[in-house]
Amino acid sequence: MNSVAYVWLIAACGIATYLTRLPGLWLGRVLRVRPRLKRGLDSIPVGVFAAMVVPSLVNGVAKGGHINIPFALAALVSAVVALWTKHPLWTMISGVVSIALLRLL
Amino acid sequence: MRLPFSISSVRLPREQPTRNDFTTALTKSAPLSVSVFTYGLAYGALAHSTNHLGLVQSLAMSVFVFAGASQFTILALLKQGTAFWAIVSSVFLLNSRQILYGLSLGQYLTKVKHGALPFLSHGLTDESYSVSILTAKEQELSSSFFAGAGTAIFVPWLISSALGYLIGSMIADPAKFGLDFAYTAAFMGLLGAQITSSMRLLTVALAGLAAAAAAHWYGTSGAVFAGAVVSFMVGVMEK
């Protein structure tokens, strides 16, 4: 994509997000949601995040047919920090620092 | 049953603008403003590391999309060369939970003027929803309050996106040994925050498995859709 396409992408993603904001608030005055549907939609982010994490972990750890030890250890550190802090910034910093250090060893 | 279009014809008592509610919302949201600020730093730093987006574009995304998880996902998908519409539909899927926030909050916002809702609605986020819905159960929700709850998130998100981008441009060189891992780690942090029950852990396992299989055949956008569909189904079937 070139930089004009980025402008369109930002616009389209902005509209897609806006469509999840205004119509709901508007319809909220007349509609009620079923709990099942609510739980389903509530779970979508978990699935999306898992989809961003799991394949890249599998690829990173098993890169080139053998186990990539620095990657595997950094992933372990990040997983612990992720479950402990539950925060992307601290997990990102610990992950980047640990993989950089492990690669220097 | 009331219909949405009948509302404009009904004269609702004009709401008194209350600066007080606005500042109350800012105060109530303060802890979340701090947390959003740290998220924004991570977003800005990653936006710089994509080598695709300039500062203005990265900030434009924070203004117009204004949804943390989606913005992280857009960056990661851009980096992997995912197609335009696959990115847009992933963003829609990821934000579809906000439709529910709207449906749940809308019933308390009956006094908000019709023309104000399109502007106020842009401030709807995970954070402003939580603060507003808790308040709505104690007192009447005014548009000033909802505007304050949105502003309390919007402003720190913008400032920290810019700051993160600038920090990213300063540390890009020293961090090059580990930057390829930054996305995976950032998403692990987002995922960690979602694991609130053993059911959620099962969802992660099933969605992760489906995503890994889909990634093999269809790439990252296939993985995102597989993960979203599986987690939706688990959520619907949950007792």
mmCIF file of C-alpha atoms in Angstrom:
data_model
loop_
_atom_site.group_PDB
_atom_site.id
_atom_site.type_symbol
_atom_site.label_atom_id
_atom_site.label_comp_id
_atom_site.label_asym_id
_atom_site.label_seq_id
_atom_site.Cartn_x
_atom_site.Cartn_y
_atom_site.Cartn_z
ATOM 1 C CA MET A 1 0.000 0.000 0.000
ATOM 2 C CA ASN A 2 1.205 3.536 -0.736
ATOM 3 C CA SER A 3 0.607 6.600 1.393
ATOM 4 C CA VAL A 4 -2.643 7.550 -0.376
ATOM 5 C CA ALA A 5 -3.929 4.057 0.363
ATOM 6 C CA TYR A 6 -3.041 4.600 4.044
ATOM 7 C CA VAL A 7 -5.312 7.648 4.133
ATOM 8 C CA TRP A 8 -8.162 5.557 2.715
ATOM 9 C CA LEU A 9 -7.358 2.745 5.122
ATOM 10 C CA ILE A 10 -7.510 5.081 8.126
ATOM 11 C CA ALA A 11 -10.788 6.552 6.809
ATOM 12 C CA ALA A 12 -12.331 3.119 6.188
ATOM 13 C CA CYS A 13 -11.245 1.780 9.578
ATOM 14 C CA GLY A 14 -12.590 4.974 11.174
ATOM 15 C CA ILE A 15 -15.965 4.473 9.498
ATOM 16 C CA ALA A 16 -16.030 0.756 10.396
ATOM 17 C CA THR A 17 -15.407 1.657 14.040
ATOM 18 C CA TYR A 18 -17.924 4.504 14.013
ATOM 19 C CA LEU A 19 -20.535 2.033 12.759
ATOM 20 C CA THR A 20 -20.018 0.071 15.973
ATOM 21 C CA ARG A 21 -20.587 3.241 18.040
ATOM 22 C CA LEU A 22 -23.489 5.432 16.866
ATOM 23 C CA PRO A 23 -26.051 2.820 15.685
ATOM 24 C CA GLY A 24 -25.827 0.878 18.952
ATOM 25 C CA LEU A 25 -26.373 3.972 21.096
ATOM 26 C CA TRP A 26 -29.253 4.984 18.885
ATOM 27 C CA LEU A 27 -30.929 1.569 18.873
ATOM 28 C CA GLY A 28 -30.238 1.123 22.591
ATOM 29 C CA ARG A 29 -33.326 3.198 23.256
ATOM 30 C CA VAL A 30 -35.592 0.526 21.794
ATOM 31 C CA LEU A 31 -33.723 -2.797 21.705
ATOM 32 C CA ARG A 32 -32.562 -5.286 24.319
ATOM 33 C CA VAL A 33 -29.762 -7.798 23.692
ATOM 34 C CA ARG A 34 -29.919 -11.495 24.445
ATOM 35 C CA PRO A 35 -27.271 -12.613 26.955
ATOM 36 C CA ARG A 36 -26.001 -15.334 24.590
ATOM 37 C CA LEU A 37 -25.273 -12.864 21.811
ATOM 38 C CA LYS A 38 -23.669 -10.549 24.349
ATOM 39 C CA ARG A 39 -21.294 -13.282 25.555
ATOM 40 C CA GLY A 40 -20.437 -14.185 21.960
ATOM 41 C CA LEU A 41 -19.544 -10.636 20.952
ATOM 42 C CA ASP A 42 -17.701 -10.096 24.236
ATOM 43 C CA SER A 43 -15.455 -13.064 23.407
ATOM 44 C CA ILE A 44 -14.370 -11.877 19.944
ATOM 45 C CA PRO A 45 -11.348 -9.832 21.123
ATOM 46 C CA VAL A 46 -9.944 -12.899 22.928
ATOM 47 C CA GLY A 47 -10.067 -14.850 19.676
ATOM 48 C CA VAL A 48 -8.511 -12.048 17.639
ATOM 49 C CA PHE A 49 -5.660 -11.573 20.121
ATOM 50 C CA ALA A 50 -5.068 -15.340 20.291
ATOM 51 C CA ALA A 51 -4.959 -15.346 16.477
ATOM 52 C CA MET A 52 -2.299 -12.636 16.522
ATOM 53 C CA VAL A 53 -0.219 -14.440 19.156
ATOM 54 C CA VAL A 54 -0.385 -18.206 18.597
ATOM 55 C CA PRO A 55 0.716 -18.505 14.918
ATOM 56 C CA SER A 56 3.621 -16.097 15.407
ATOM 57 C CA LEU A 57 4.739 -17.986 18.522
ATOM 58 C CA VAL A 58 4.593 -21.293 16.633
ATOM 59 C CA ASN A 59 6.517 -19.816 13.690
ATOM 60 C CA GLY A 60 9.048 -18.066 15.906
ATOM 61 C CA VAL A 61 9.800 -21.030 18.136
ATOM 62 C CA ALA A 62 10.019 -23.591 15.311
ATOM 63 C CA LYS A 63 11.791 -21.355 12.805
ATOM 64 C CA GLY A 64 13.788 -23.337 10.245
ATOM 65 C CA GLY A 65 12.802 -26.751 11.579
ATOM 66 C CA HIS A 66 14.624 -26.490 14.918
ATOM 67 C CA ILE A 67 13.722 -24.853 18.210
ATOM 68 C CA ASN A 68 14.736 -21.205 18.389
ATOM 69 C CA ILE A 69 15.866 -21.011 22.026
ATOM 70 C CA PRO A 70 16.132 -17.195 22.460
ATOM 71 C CA PHE A 71 12.660 -16.795 20.968
ATOM 72 C CA ALA A 72 11.176 -19.542 23.132
ATOM 73 C CA LEU A 73 12.688 -18.097 26.336
ATOM 74 C CA ALA A 74 11.610 -14.537 25.478
ATOM 75 C CA ALA A 75 8.109 -15.840 24.769
ATOM 76 C CA LEU A 76 8.089 -17.499 28.181
ATOM 77 C CA VAL A 77 9.197 -14.272 29.904
ATOM 78 C CA SER A 78 6.517 -12.302 28.007
ATOM 79 C CA ALA A 79 3.822 -14.830 28.870
ATOM 80 C CA VAL A 80 4.622 -14.523 32.573
ATOM 81 C CA VAL A 81 4.683 -10.707 32.391
ATOM 82 C CA ALA A 82 1.441 -10.717 30.349
ATOM 83 C CA LEU A 83 -0.413 -12.790 32.933
ATOM 84 C CA TRP A 84 1.084 -10.803 35.791
ATOM 85 C CA THR A 85 0.708 -7.206 34.562
ATOM 86 C CA LYS A 86 -2.073 -7.787 31.988
ATOM 87 C CA HIS A 87 -0.700 -4.809 30.109
ATOM 88 C CA PRO A 88 0.683 -4.512 26.541
ATOM 89 C CA LEU A 89 3.357 -1.891 27.264
ATOM 90 C CA TRP A 90 5.088 -3.775 30.092
ATOM 91 C CA THR A 91 4.810 -7.047 28.188
ATOM 92 C CA MET A 92 6.230 -5.448 25.053
ATOM 93 C CA ILE A 93 9.175 -3.896 26.895
ATOM 94 C CA SER A 94 10.013 -7.123 28.749
ATOM 95 C CA GLY A 95 9.702 -9.141 25.526
ATOM 96 C CA VAL A 96 11.870 -6.845 23.409
ATOM 97 C CA VAL A 97 14.539 -6.444 26.100
ATOM 98 C CA SER A 98 14.708 -10.167 26.876
ATOM 99 C CA ILE A 99 14.951 -11.279 23.246
ATOM 100 C CA ALA A 100 17.605 -8.640 22.512
ATOM 101 C CA LEU A 101 19.684 -9.765 25.518
ATOM 102 C CA LEU A 102 19.251 -13.475 24.719
ATOM 103 C CA ARG A 103 20.408 -12.891 21.142
ATOM 104 C CA LEU A 104 23.531 -11.098 22.350
ATOM 105 C CA LEU A 105 24.517 -14.085 24.523
ATOM 106 C CA MET B 1 -42.847 -0.403 21.288
ATOM 107 C CA ARG B 2 -41.164 2.904 20.626
ATOM 108 C CA LEU B 3 -39.513 3.436 17.293
ATOM 109 C CA PRO B 4 -36.240 5.269 16.899
ATOM 110 C CA PHE B 5 -37.620 7.802 14.422
ATOM 111 C CA SER B 6 -40.450 8.776 16.700
ATOM 112 C CA ILE B 7 -38.027 10.281 19.167
ATOM 113 C CA SER B 8 -37.285 13.415 17.196
ATOM 114 C CA SER B 9 -40.967 14.288 17.101
ATOM 115 C CA VAL B 10 -41.339 13.984 20.860
ATOM 116 C CA ARG B 11 -40.302 17.096 22.752
ATOM 117 C CA LEU B 12 -37.983 16.005 25.512
ATOM 118 C CA PRO B 13 -37.300 18.397 28.368
ATOM 119 C CA ARG B 14 -34.164 20.309 27.416
ATOM 120 C CA GLU B 15 -31.201 19.115 29.398
ATOM 121 C CA GLN B 16 -29.422 21.674 31.533
ATOM 122 C CA PRO B 17 -25.763 21.808 30.548
ATOM 123 C CA THR B 18 -23.779 20.927 33.641
ATOM 124 C CA ARG B 19 -20.070 21.574 33.706
ATOM 125 C CA ASN B 20 -20.107 19.731 36.982
ATOM 126 C CA ASP B 21 -20.970 16.398 35.377
ATOM 127 C CA PHE B 22 -18.164 16.835 32.880
ATOM 128 C CA THR B 23 -15.531 17.278 35.585
ATOM 129 C CA THR B 24 -17.062 14.497 37.681
ATOM 130 C CA ALA B 25 -16.588 12.186 34.694
ATOM 131 C CA LEU B 26 -12.977 13.325 34.280
ATOM 132 C CA THR B 27 -12.292 12.580 37.939
ATOM 133 C CA LYS B 28 -14.011 9.204 37.886
ATOM 134 C CA SER B 29 -12.063 8.238 34.745
ATOM 135 C CA ALA B 30 -8.652 9.378 36.028
ATOM 136 C CA PRO B 31 -7.214 5.892 36.747
ATOM 137 C CA LEU B 32 -8.326 4.763 33.283
ATOM 138 C CA SER B 33 -6.809 7.893 31.710
ATOM 139 C CA VAL B 34 -3.436 6.882 33.153
ATOM 140 C CA SER B 35 -3.778 3.313 31.925
ATOM 141 C CA VAL B 36 -4.814 4.482 28.444
ATOM 142 C CA PHE B 37 -1.795 6.762 28.390
ATOM 143 C CA THR B 38 0.563 3.796 28.797
ATOM 144 C CA TYR B 39 -1.307 1.867 26.068
ATOM 145 C CA GLY B 40 -0.860 4.849 23.766
ATOM 146 C CA LEU B 41 2.893 4.885 24.333
ATOM 147 C CA ALA B 42 3.046 1.284 23.130
ATOM 148 C CA TYR B 43 0.838 2.091 20.133
ATOM 149 C CA GLY B 44 2.969 5.093 19.127
ATOM 150 C CA ALA B 45 6.230 3.179 19.416
ATOM 151 C CA LEU B 46 4.843 0.320 17.304
ATOM 152 C CA ALA B 47 3.418 2.766 14.747
ATOM 153 C CA HIS B 48 6.894 4.150 14.270
ATOM 154 C CA SER B 49 8.427 0.681 13.954
ATOM 155 C CA THR B 50 6.133 -0.353 11.078
ATOM 156 C CA ASN B 51 8.084 2.001 8.755
ATOM 157 C CA HIS B 52 4.764 2.518 6.978
ATOM 158 C CA LEU B 53 3.091 5.348 8.845
ATOM 159 C CA GLY B 54 4.292 8.890 9.491
ATOM 160 C CA LEU B 55 3.548 10.791 12.691
ATOM 161 C CA VAL B 56 0.525 12.560 11.174
ATOM 162 C CA GLN B 57 -0.975 9.319 9.870
ATOM 163 C CA SER B 58 -0.385 7.557 13.169
ATOM 164 C CA LEU B 59 -2.129 10.396 14.996
ATOM 165 C CA ALA B 60 -4.934 10.552 12.430
ATOM 166 C CA MET B 61 -5.594 6.909 13.241
ATOM 167 C CA SER B 62 -5.781 7.750 16.953
ATOM 168 C CA VAL B 63 -8.257 10.556 16.197
ATOM 169 C CA PHE B 64 -10.534 8.816 13.678
ATOM 170 C CA VAL B 65 -10.351 5.163 14.674
ATOM 171 C CA PHE B 66 -9.743 5.804 18.392
ATOM 172 C CA ALA B 67 -9.781 2.141 19.424
ATOM 173 C CA GLY B 68 -6.648 0.707 21.000
ATOM 174 C CA ALA B 69 -6.888 -2.979 20.163
ATOM 175 C CA SER B 70 -7.920 -2.198 16.585
ATOM 176 C CA GLN B 71 -5.033 0.182 16.083
ATOM 177 C CA PHE B 72 -2.524 -2.422 17.284
ATOM 178 C CA THR B 73 -4.134 -4.911 14.907
ATOM 179 C CA ILE B 74 -4.077 -2.503 11.949
ATOM 180 C CA LEU B 75 -0.329 -1.981 12.468
ATOM 181 C CA ALA B 76 0.399 -5.700 12.713
ATOM 182 C CA LEU B 77 -1.690 -6.509 9.632
ATOM 183 C CA LEU B 78 -0.144 -3.636 7.653
ATOM 184 C CA LYS B 79 3.285 -4.930 8.499
ATOM 185 C CA GLN B 80 2.366 -8.349 7.135
ATOM 186 C CA GLY B 81 0.993 -6.877 3.926
ATOM 187 C CA THR B 82 -2.631 -7.866 4.572
ATOM 188 C CA ALA B 83 -5.225 -6.713 2.011
ATOM 189 C CA PHE B 84 -7.204 -3.493 2.544
ATOM 190 C CA TRP B 85 -10.669 -4.992 3.103
ATOM 191 C CA ALA B 86 -9.343 -7.781 5.286
ATOM 192 C CA ILE B 87 -7.921 -5.108 7.620
ATOM 193 C CA VAL B 88 -11.149 -3.081 7.613
ATOM 194 C CA SER B 89 -13.340 -6.097 8.343
ATOM 195 C CA SER B 90 -11.000 -7.279 11.103
ATOM 196 C CA VAL B 91 -11.386 -3.863 12.702
ATOM 197 C CA PHE B 92 -15.171 -4.087 12.453
ATOM 198 C CA LEU B 93 -15.180 -7.551 14.031
ATOM 199 C CA LEU B 94 -12.873 -6.461 16.798
ATOM 200 C CA ASN B 95 -15.073 -3.466 17.619
ATOM 201 C CA SER B 96 -18.414 -5.198 17.218
ATOM 202 C CA ARG B 97 -18.603 -5.536 21.010
ATOM 203 C CA GLN B 98 -19.069 -1.768 21.118
ATOM 204 C CA ILE B 99 -22.456 -2.207 19.456
ATOM 205 C CA LEU B 100 -23.446 -3.881 22.718
ATOM 206 C CA TYR B 101 -21.998 -1.063 24.772
ATOM 207 C CA GLY B 102 -24.164 1.288 22.766
ATOM 208 C CA LEU B 103 -27.267 -0.860 23.162
ATOM 209 C CA SER B 104 -26.707 -1.086 26.893
ATOM 210 C CA LEU B 105 -25.867 2.601 27.405
ATOM 211 C CA GLY B 106 -28.389 3.980 24.912
ATOM 212 C CA GLN B 107 -31.303 3.303 27.245
ATOM 213 C CA TYR B 108 -29.812 5.728 29.785
ATOM 214 C CA LEU B 109 -29.051 8.467 27.264
ATOM 215 C CA THR B 110 -32.644 9.343 26.424
ATOM 216 C CA LYS B 111 -32.228 12.971 27.418
ATOM 217 C CA VAL B 112 -29.281 13.599 25.124
ATOM 218 C CA LYS B 113 -30.218 15.930 22.280
ATOM 219 C CA HIS B 114 -30.589 14.143 18.963
ATOM 220 C CA GLY B 115 -27.976 16.230 17.190
ATOM 221 C CA ALA B 116 -25.409 15.638 19.936
ATOM 222 C CA LEU B 117 -25.392 11.853 19.745
ATOM 223 C CA PRO B 118 -23.339 11.557 16.507
ATOM 224 C CA PHE B 119 -20.547 13.570 18.169
ATOM 225 C CA LEU B 120 -20.788 12.037 21.618
ATOM 226 C CA SER B 121 -20.836 8.502 20.216
ATOM 227 C CA HIS B 122 -17.250 8.805 19.002
ATOM 228 C CA GLY B 123 -16.216 8.843 22.660
ATOM 229 C CA LEU B 124 -17.601 5.340 23.251
ATOM 230 C CA THR B 125 -14.774 2.997 24.300
ATOM 231 C CA ASP B 126 -14.283 0.091 26.710
ATOM 232 C CA GLU B 127 -13.222 2.630 29.328
ATOM 233 C CA SER B 128 -15.887 5.312 28.882
ATOM 234 C CA TYR B 129 -18.527 2.581 28.745
ATOM 235 C CA SER B 130 -17.426 1.103 32.076
ATOM 236 C CA VAL B 131 -17.424 4.475 33.848
ATOM 237 C CA SER B 132 -20.720 5.591 32.299
ATOM 238 C CA ILE B 133 -22.686 2.406 32.893
ATOM 239 C CA LEU B 134 -21.631 2.282 36.554
ATOM 240 C CA THR B 135 -22.684 5.909 36.957
ATOM 241 C CA ALA B 136 -25.971 5.379 35.101
ATOM 242 C CA LYS B 137 -26.982 2.886 37.765
ATOM 243 C CA GLU B 138 -26.501 5.505 40.510
ATOM 244 C CA GLN B 139 -27.692 8.724 38.909
ATOM 245 C CA GLU B 140 -29.124 10.093 35.691
ATOM 246 C CA LEU B 141 -26.599 10.057 32.869
ATOM 247 C CA SER B 142 -26.202 13.464 31.224
ATOM 248 C CA SER B 143 -24.529 14.222 27.922
ATOM 249 C CA SER B 144 -21.955 16.286 29.838
ATOM 250 C CA PHE B 145 -20.994 13.218 31.822
ATOM 251 C CA PHE B 146 -20.708 11.025 28.732
ATOM 252 C CA ALA B 147 -18.702 13.738 26.974
ATOM 253 C CA GLY B 148 -16.360 13.925 29.967
ATOM 254 C CA ALA B 149 -15.912 10.144 30.064
ATOM 255 C CA GLY B 150 -14.988 10.191 26.365
ATOM 256 C CA THR B 151 -12.636 13.157 26.704
ATOM 257 C CA ALA B 152 -10.854 11.541 29.665
ATOM 258 C CA ILE B 153 -9.765 8.759 27.299
ATOM 259 C CA PHE B 154 -9.438 10.639 24.005
ATOM 260 C CA VAL B 155 -6.954 13.279 25.189
ATOM 261 C CA PRO B 156 -4.426 10.974 26.899
ATOM 262 C CA TRP B 157 -4.708 8.561 23.948
ATOM 263 C CA LEU B 158 -3.724 11.324 21.503
ATOM 264 C CA ILE B 159 -0.889 12.736 23.606
ATOM 265 C CA SER B 160 0.588 9.323 24.353
ATOM 266 C CA SER B 161 0.304 8.168 20.709
ATOM 267 C CA ALA B 162 2.417 11.158 19.682
ATOM 268 C CA LEU B 163 4.853 10.732 22.562
ATOM 269 C CA GLY B 164 5.188 6.996 21.891
ATOM 270 C CA TYR B 165 5.922 7.689 18.234
ATOM 271 C CA LEU B 166 8.690 10.140 19.181
ATOM 272 C CA ILE B 167 10.165 7.743 21.752
ATOM 273 C CA GLY B 168 10.001 4.995 19.121
ATOM 274 C CA SER B 169 12.000 7.116 16.697
ATOM 275 C CA MET B 170 14.696 7.640 19.341
ATOM 276 C CA ILE B 171 15.053 4.021 20.444
ATOM 277 C CA ALA B 172 14.571 2.414 17.016
ATOM 278 C CA ASP B 173 18.298 1.740 16.606
ATOM 279 C CA PRO B 174 19.212 0.213 19.975
ATOM 280 C CA ALA B 175 16.032 -1.866 19.991
ATOM 281 C CA LYS B 176 16.496 -3.366 16.535
ATOM 282 C CA PHE B 177 17.663 -6.639 18.081
ATOM 283 C CA GLY B 178 14.258 -7.234 19.536
ATOM 284 C CA LEU B 179 11.727 -5.158 17.619
ATOM 285 C CA ASP B 180 10.479 -8.055 15.523
ATOM 286 C CA PHE B 181 9.203 -9.537 18.759
ATOM 287 C CA ALA B 182 7.480 -6.324 19.887
ATOM 288 C CA TYR B 183 4.129 -7.113 18.228
ATOM 289 C CA THR B 184 3.885 -10.630 19.530
ATOM 290 C CA ALA B 185 4.703 -9.421 23.034
ATOM 291 C CA ALA B 186 2.262 -6.479 22.856
ATOM 292 C CA PHE B 187 -0.540 -8.825 21.783
ATOM 293 C CA MET B 188 0.400 -11.230 24.575
ATOM 294 C CA GLY B 189 -0.195 -8.347 26.984
ATOM 295 C CA LEU B 190 -3.590 -7.579 25.400
ATOM 296 C CA LEU B 191 -4.440 -11.277 25.551
ATOM 297 C CA GLY B 192 -3.337 -11.537 29.199
ATOM 298 C CA ALA B 193 -5.824 -8.817 30.122
ATOM 299 C CA GLN B 194 -8.641 -10.850 28.535
ATOM 300 C CA ILE B 195 -7.917 -14.070 30.432
ATOM 301 C CA THR B 196 -10.279 -13.514 33.338
ATOM 302 C CA SER B 197 -11.668 -17.035 33.760
ATOM 303 C CA SER B 198 -10.866 -20.649 32.939
ATOM 304 C CA MET B 199 -13.478 -20.428 30.189
ATOM 305 C CA ARG B 200 -11.458 -17.628 28.617
ATOM 306 C CA LEU B 201 -8.358 -19.824 28.777
ATOM 307 C CA LEU B 202 -10.223 -22.549 26.893
ATOM 308 C CA THR B 203 -11.304 -19.941 24.323
ATOM 309 C CA VAL B 204 -7.671 -18.904 23.857
ATOM 310 C CA ALA B 205 -6.633 -22.526 23.307
ATOM 311 C CA LEU B 206 -9.395 -23.291 20.779
ATOM 312 C CA ALA B 207 -9.148 -19.968 18.940
ATOM 313 C CA GLY B 208 -5.346 -20.202 18.907
ATOM 314 C CA LEU B 209 -5.485 -23.696 17.429
ATOM 315 C CA ALA B 210 -7.975 -22.660 14.738
ATOM 316 C CA ALA B 211 -5.917 -19.552 13.996
ATOM 317 C CA ALA B 212 -2.663 -21.484 13.667
ATOM 318 C CA ALA B 213 -4.307 -23.875 11.204
ATOM 319 C CA ALA B 214 -5.911 -21.028 9.252
ATOM 320 C CA ALA B 215 -2.647 -19.053 9.209
ATOM 321 C CA HIS B 216 -0.980 -21.988 7.490
ATOM 322 C CA TRP B 217 -3.448 -21.941 4.576
ATOM 323 C CA TYR B 218 -4.812 -18.397 4.465
ATOM 324 C CA GLY B 219 -2.262 -16.163 6.199
ATOM 325 C CA THR B 220 -2.853 -13.651 9.003
ATOM 326 C CA SER B 221 -6.270 -12.380 7.907
ATOM 327 C CA GLY B 222 -7.512 -15.987 7.750
ATOM 328 C CA ALA B 223 -6.136 -16.516 11.251
ATOM 329 C CA VAL B 224 -7.965 -13.454 12.599
ATOM 330 C CA PHE B 225 -11.298 -14.573 11.142
ATOM 331 C CA ALA B 226 -10.867 -18.142 12.376
ATOM 332 C CA GLY B 227 -9.983 -16.890 15.860
ATOM 333 C CA ALA B 228 -12.929 -14.463 15.919
ATOM 334 C CA VAL B 229 -15.443 -17.087 14.738
ATOM 335 C CA VAL B 230 -14.272 -19.742 17.200
ATOM 336 C CA SER B 231 -14.272 -17.369 20.172
ATOM 337 C CA PHE B 232 -17.722 -16.060 19.227
ATOM 338 C CA MET B 233 -19.067 -19.619 19.120
ATOM 339 C CA VAL B 234 -17.498 -20.528 22.448
ATOM 340 C CA GLY B 235 -19.011 -17.372 23.959
ATOM 341 C CA VAL B 236 -22.481 -18.161 22.588
ATOM 342 C CA MET B 237 -22.402 -21.781 23.783
ATOM 343 C CA GLU B 238 -21.042 -20.927 27.220
ATOM 344 C CA LYS B 239 -23.521 -21.740 30.005
#
